[in-house]
mmCIF file of C-alpha atoms in Angstrom:
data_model
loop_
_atom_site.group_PDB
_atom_site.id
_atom_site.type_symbol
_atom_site.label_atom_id
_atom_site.label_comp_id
_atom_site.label_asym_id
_atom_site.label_seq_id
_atom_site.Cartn_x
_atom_site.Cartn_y
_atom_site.Cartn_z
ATOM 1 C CA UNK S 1 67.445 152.813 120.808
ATOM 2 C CA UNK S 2 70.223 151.082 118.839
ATOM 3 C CA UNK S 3 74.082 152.414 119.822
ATOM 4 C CA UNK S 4 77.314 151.303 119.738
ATOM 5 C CA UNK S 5 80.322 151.755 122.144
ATOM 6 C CA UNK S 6 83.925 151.735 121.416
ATOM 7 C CA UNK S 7 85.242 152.635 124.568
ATOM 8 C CA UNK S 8 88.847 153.597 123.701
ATOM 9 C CA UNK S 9 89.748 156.506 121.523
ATOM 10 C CA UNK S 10 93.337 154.824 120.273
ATOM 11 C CA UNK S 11 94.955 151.529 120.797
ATOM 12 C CA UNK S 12 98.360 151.745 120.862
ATOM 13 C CA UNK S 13 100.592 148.281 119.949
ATOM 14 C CA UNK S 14 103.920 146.948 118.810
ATOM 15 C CA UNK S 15 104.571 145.440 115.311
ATOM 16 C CA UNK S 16 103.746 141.717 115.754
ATOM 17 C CA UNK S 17 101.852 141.784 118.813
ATOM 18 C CA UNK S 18 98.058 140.794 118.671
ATOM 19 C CA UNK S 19 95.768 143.828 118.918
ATOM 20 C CA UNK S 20 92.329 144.411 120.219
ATOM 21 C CA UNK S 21 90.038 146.997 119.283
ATOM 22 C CA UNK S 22 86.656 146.923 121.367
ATOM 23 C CA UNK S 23 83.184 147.483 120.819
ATOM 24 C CA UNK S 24 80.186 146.993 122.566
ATOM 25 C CA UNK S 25 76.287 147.315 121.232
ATOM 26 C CA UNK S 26 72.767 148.127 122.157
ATOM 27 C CA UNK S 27 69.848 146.558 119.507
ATOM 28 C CA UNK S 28 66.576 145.544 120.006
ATOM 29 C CA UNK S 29 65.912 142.999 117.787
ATOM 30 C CA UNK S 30 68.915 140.856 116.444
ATOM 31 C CA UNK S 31 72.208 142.402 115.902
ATOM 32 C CA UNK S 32 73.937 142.729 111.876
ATOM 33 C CA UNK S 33 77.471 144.023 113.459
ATOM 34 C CA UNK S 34 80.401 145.276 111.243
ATOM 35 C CA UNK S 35 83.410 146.701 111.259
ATOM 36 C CA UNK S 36 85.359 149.289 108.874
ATOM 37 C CA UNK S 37 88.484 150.700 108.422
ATOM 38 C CA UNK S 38 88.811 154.691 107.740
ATOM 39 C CA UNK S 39 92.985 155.293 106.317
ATOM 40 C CA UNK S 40 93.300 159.516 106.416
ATOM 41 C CA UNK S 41 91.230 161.318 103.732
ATOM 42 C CA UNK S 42 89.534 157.817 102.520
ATOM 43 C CA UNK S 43 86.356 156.350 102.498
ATOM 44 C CA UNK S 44 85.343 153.444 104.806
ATOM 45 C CA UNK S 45 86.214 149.918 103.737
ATOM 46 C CA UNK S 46 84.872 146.865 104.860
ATOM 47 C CA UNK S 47 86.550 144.692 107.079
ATOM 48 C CA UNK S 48 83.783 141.895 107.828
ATOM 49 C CA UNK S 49 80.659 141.183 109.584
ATOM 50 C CA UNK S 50 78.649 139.100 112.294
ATOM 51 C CA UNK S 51 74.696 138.080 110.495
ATOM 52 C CA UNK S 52 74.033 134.619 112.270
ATOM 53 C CA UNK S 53 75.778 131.280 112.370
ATOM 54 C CA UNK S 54 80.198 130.940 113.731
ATOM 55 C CA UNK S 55 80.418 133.669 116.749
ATOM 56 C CA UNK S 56 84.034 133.479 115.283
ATOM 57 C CA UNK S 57 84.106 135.791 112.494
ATOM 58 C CA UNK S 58 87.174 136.262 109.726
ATOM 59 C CA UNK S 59 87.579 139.031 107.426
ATOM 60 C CA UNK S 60 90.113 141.307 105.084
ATOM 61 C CA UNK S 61 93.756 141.541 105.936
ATOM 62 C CA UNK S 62 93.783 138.859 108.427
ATOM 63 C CA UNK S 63 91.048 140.536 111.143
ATOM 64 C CA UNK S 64 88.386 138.820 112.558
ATOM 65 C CA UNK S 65 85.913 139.386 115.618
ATOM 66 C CA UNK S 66 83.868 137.395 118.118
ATOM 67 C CA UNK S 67 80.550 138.191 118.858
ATOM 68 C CA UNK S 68 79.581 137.780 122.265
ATOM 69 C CA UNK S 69 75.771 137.791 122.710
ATOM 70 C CA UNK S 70 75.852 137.850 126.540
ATOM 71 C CA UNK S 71 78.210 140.277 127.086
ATOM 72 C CA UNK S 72 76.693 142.470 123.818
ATOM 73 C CA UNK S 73 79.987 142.359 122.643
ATOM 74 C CA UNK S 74 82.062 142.651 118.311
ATOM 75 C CA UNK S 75 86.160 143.087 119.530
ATOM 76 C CA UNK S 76 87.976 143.385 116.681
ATOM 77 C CA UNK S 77 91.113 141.253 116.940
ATOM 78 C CA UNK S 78 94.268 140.615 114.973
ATOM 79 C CA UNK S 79 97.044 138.076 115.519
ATOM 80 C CA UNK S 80 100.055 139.875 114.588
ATOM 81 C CA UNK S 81 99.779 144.159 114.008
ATOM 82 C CA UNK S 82 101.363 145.479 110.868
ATOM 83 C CA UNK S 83 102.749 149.066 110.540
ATOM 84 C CA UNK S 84 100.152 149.334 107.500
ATOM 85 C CA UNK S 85 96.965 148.418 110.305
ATOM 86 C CA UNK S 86 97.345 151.931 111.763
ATOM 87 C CA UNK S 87 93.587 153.866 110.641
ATOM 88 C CA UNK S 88 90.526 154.574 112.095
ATOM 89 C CA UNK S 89 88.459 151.821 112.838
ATOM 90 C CA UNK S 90 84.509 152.124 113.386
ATOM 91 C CA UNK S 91 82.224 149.607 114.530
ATOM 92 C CA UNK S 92 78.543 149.743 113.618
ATOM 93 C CA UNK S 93 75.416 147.868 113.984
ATOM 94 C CA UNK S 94 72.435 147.181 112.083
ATOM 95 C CA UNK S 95 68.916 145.736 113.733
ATOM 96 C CA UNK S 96 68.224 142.915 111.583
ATOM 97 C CA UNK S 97 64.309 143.463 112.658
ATOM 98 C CA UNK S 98 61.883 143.624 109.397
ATOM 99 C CA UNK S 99 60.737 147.007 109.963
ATOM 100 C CA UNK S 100 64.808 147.733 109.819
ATOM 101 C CA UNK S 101 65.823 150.206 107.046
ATOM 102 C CA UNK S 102 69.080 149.243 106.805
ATOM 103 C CA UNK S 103 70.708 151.958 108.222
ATOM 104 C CA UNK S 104 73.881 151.543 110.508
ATOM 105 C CA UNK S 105 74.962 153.067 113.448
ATOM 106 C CA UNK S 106 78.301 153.894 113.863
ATOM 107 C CA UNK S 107 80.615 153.731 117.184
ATOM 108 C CA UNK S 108 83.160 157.011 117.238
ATOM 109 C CA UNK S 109 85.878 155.501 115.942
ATOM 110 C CA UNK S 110 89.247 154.119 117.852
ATOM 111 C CA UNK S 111 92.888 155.020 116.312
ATOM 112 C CA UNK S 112 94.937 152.226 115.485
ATOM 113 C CA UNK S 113 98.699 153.258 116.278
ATOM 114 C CA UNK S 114 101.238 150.147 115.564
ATOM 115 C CA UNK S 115 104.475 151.059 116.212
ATOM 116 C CA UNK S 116 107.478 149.242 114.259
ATOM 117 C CA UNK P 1 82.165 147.134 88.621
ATOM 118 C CA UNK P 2 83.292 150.642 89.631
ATOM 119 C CA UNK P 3 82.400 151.034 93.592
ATOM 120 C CA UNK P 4 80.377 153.706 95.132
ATOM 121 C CA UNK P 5 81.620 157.117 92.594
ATOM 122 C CA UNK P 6 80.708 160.505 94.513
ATOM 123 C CA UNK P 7 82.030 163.940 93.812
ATOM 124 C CA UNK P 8 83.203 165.961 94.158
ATOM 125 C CA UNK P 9 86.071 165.284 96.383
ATOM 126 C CA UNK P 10 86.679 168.186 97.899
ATOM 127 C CA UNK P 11 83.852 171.245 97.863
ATOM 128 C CA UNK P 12 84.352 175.082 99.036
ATOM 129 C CA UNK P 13 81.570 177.364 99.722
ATOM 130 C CA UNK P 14 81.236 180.230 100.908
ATOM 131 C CA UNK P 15 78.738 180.946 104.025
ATOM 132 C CA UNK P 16 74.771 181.343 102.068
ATOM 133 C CA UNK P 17 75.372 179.333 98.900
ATOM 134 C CA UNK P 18 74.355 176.273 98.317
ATOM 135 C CA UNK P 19 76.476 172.608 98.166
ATOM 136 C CA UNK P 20 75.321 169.632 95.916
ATOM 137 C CA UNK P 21 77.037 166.127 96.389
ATOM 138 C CA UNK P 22 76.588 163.489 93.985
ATOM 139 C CA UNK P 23 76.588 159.749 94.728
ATOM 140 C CA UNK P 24 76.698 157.396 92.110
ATOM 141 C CA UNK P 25 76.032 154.236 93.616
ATOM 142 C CA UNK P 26 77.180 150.620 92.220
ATOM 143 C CA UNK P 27 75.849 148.977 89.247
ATOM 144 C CA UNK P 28 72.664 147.294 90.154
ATOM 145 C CA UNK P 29 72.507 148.312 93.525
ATOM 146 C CA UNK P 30 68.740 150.411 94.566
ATOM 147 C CA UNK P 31 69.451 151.722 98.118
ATOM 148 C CA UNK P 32 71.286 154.344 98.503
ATOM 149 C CA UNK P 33 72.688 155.746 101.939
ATOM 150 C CA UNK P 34 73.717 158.937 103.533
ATOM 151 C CA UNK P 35 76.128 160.120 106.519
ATOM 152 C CA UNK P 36 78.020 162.887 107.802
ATOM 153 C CA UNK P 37 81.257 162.597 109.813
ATOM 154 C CA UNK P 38 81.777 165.931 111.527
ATOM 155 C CA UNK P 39 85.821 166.545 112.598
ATOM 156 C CA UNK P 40 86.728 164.147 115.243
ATOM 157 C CA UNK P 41 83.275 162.322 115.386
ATOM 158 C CA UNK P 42 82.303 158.786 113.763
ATOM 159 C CA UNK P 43 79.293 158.740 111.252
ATOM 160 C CA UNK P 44 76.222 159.654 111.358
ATOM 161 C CA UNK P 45 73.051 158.209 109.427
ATOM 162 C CA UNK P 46 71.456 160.844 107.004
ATOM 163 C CA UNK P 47 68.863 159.439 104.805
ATOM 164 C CA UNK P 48 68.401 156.474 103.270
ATOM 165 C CA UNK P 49 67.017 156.272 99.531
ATOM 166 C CA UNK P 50 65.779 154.179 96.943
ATOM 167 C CA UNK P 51 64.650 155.102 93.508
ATOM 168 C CA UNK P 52 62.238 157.969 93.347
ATOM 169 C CA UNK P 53 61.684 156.987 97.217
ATOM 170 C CA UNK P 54 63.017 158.694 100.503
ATOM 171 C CA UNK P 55 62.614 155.433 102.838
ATOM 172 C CA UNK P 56 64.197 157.015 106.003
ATOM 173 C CA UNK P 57 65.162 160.753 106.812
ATOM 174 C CA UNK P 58 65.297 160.341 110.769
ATOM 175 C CA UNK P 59 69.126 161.526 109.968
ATOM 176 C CA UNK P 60 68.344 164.902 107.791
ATOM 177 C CA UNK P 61 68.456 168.145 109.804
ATOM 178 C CA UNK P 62 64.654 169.986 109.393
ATOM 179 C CA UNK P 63 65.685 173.061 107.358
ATOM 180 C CA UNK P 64 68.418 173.626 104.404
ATOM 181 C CA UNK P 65 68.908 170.113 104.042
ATOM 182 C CA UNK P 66 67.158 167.919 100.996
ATOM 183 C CA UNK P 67 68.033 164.699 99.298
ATOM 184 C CA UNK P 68 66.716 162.571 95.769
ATOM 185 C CA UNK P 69 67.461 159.528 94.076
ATOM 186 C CA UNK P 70 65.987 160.541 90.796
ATOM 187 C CA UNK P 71 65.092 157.470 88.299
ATOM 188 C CA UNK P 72 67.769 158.102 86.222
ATOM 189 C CA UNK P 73 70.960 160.060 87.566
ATOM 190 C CA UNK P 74 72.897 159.709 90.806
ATOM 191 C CA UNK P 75 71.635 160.602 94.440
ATOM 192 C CA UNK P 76 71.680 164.325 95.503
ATOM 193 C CA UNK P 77 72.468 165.297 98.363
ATOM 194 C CA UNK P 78 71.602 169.110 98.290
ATOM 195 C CA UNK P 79 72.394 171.777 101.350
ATOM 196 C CA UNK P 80 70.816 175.247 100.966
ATOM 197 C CA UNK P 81 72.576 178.281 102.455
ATOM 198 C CA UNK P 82 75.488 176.776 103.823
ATOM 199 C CA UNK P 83 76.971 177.843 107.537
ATOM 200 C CA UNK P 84 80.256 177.060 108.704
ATOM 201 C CA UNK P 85 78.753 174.240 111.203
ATOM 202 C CA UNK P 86 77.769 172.363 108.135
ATOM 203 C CA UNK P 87 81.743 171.538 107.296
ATOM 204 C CA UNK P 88 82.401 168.010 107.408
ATOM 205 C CA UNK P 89 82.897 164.699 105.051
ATOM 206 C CA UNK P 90 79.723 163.364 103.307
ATOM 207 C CA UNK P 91 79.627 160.036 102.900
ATOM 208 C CA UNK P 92 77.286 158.237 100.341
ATOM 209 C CA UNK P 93 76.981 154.094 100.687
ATOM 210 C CA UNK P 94 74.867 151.775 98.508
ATOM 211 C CA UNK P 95 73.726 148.417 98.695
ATOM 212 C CA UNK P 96 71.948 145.876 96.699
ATOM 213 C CA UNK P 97 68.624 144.157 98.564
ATOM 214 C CA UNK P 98 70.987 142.630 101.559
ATOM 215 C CA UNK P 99 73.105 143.735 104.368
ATOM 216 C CA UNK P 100 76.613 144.866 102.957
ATOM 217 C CA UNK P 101 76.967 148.624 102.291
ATOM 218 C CA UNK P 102 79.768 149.847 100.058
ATOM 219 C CA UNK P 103 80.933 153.135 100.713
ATOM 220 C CA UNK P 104 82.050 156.090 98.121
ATOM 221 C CA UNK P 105 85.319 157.869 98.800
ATOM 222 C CA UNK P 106 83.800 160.941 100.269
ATOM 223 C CA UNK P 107 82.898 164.599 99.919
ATOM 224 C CA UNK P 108 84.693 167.007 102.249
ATOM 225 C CA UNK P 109 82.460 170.222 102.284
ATOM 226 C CA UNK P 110 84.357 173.188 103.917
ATOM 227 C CA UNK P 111 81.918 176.383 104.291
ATOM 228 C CA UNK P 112 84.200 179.632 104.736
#
């Protein structure tokens, strides 16, 4: 069965320093991985996503992520944290199989908190 | 190109009525998606649509809970005789044939 992991509920960081947000996933087939951001009493929005090709993956607002194929890993990084980064961020995966619907599976969701 | 439009925003009902959502999905896009985010959980896959087509309702509790994406008109997401454990946002995505979803703002449903 597909799942995904985000193993810590909030990350808390300074203003300026790099952040990490973490997620690890369980697919069958091939993973489609993504991540969105969740501000209070908002929709998702995407931030970017891992199909094939550069493990090294950049998005919106200066995020990217690595996918890690042995260690069935997306972390979500960022250089330098702004104020403005603190959300909800959710990972999810897609199995890129045929038979796949399309439908994504969402992690729970880690808090964002950067401090000024 | 206006993104993913549902309403309404915010929904009240009262315990035994019934709750319609309303996704209107992007312009030209045929697959239409459903969640649920209960308080404090991430999301949760509902039903996945295409035009005059239920393609996957693995997500869709058995009873009170239905769901279209008529030929013309937006995607319904209908819940029959409400109950207080059915309070939570509804979120409707949609997609074109590929792998990026765009999702609406929401529906928060509170049952009382």
């Amino acid at each position: 069965a597909q799942s995904v992991a985000q193993p810590e509920d909030q990350v808390n960081v300074a203003e300026g320093n790099p952040l990490t947000v973490k997620c690890t996933y369980s697919v069958s087939g091939n993973p489609y991985l993504f991540w969105y951001v969740q501000y209070p009493n908002r929709g998702l929005q995407f931030l970017l996503k891992y199909i094939t090709g550069d493990n090294l993956v950049k998005g919106s607002y200066g995020f990217e992520a690595e996918f890690n194929k042995s260690q069935t890993s997306f972390h979500l990084k960022k250089p330098s944290a702004l104020v403005s980064d603190s959300a909800l961020y959710f990972c999810a995966v897609r199995d890129g199989g045929s038979s796949n619907t399309g439908k994504l599976i969402f992690g729970q969701g880690t808090t964002l908190q950067v401090k000024p | 190109n206006a993104g993913v439009m549902q309403n309404p925003r915010h929904l009240v009902r009262r315990r035994g009525q019934e709750a319609r959502l309303r996704c209107s999905p992007m312009k030209g896009h045929s697959h239409v998606y459903w969640y649920r985010q209960l308080p404090e959980e991430g999301l949760k896959f509902m039903v996945y649509l295409q035009k005059e087509n239920i393609i996957d309702e693995s997500g869709m509790p058995k009873e009170r809970f239905s769901a279209e994406f008529p030929k013309e008109g937006p995607s319904i997401l209908r819940i029959q005789q409400v109950v207080r454990g059915d309070s939570a946002a509804y979120f409707c995505a949609s997609s074109p044939v590929g792998t990026k979803a765009f999702f609406g703002q929401g529906t928060r449903l509170t049952v009382v």
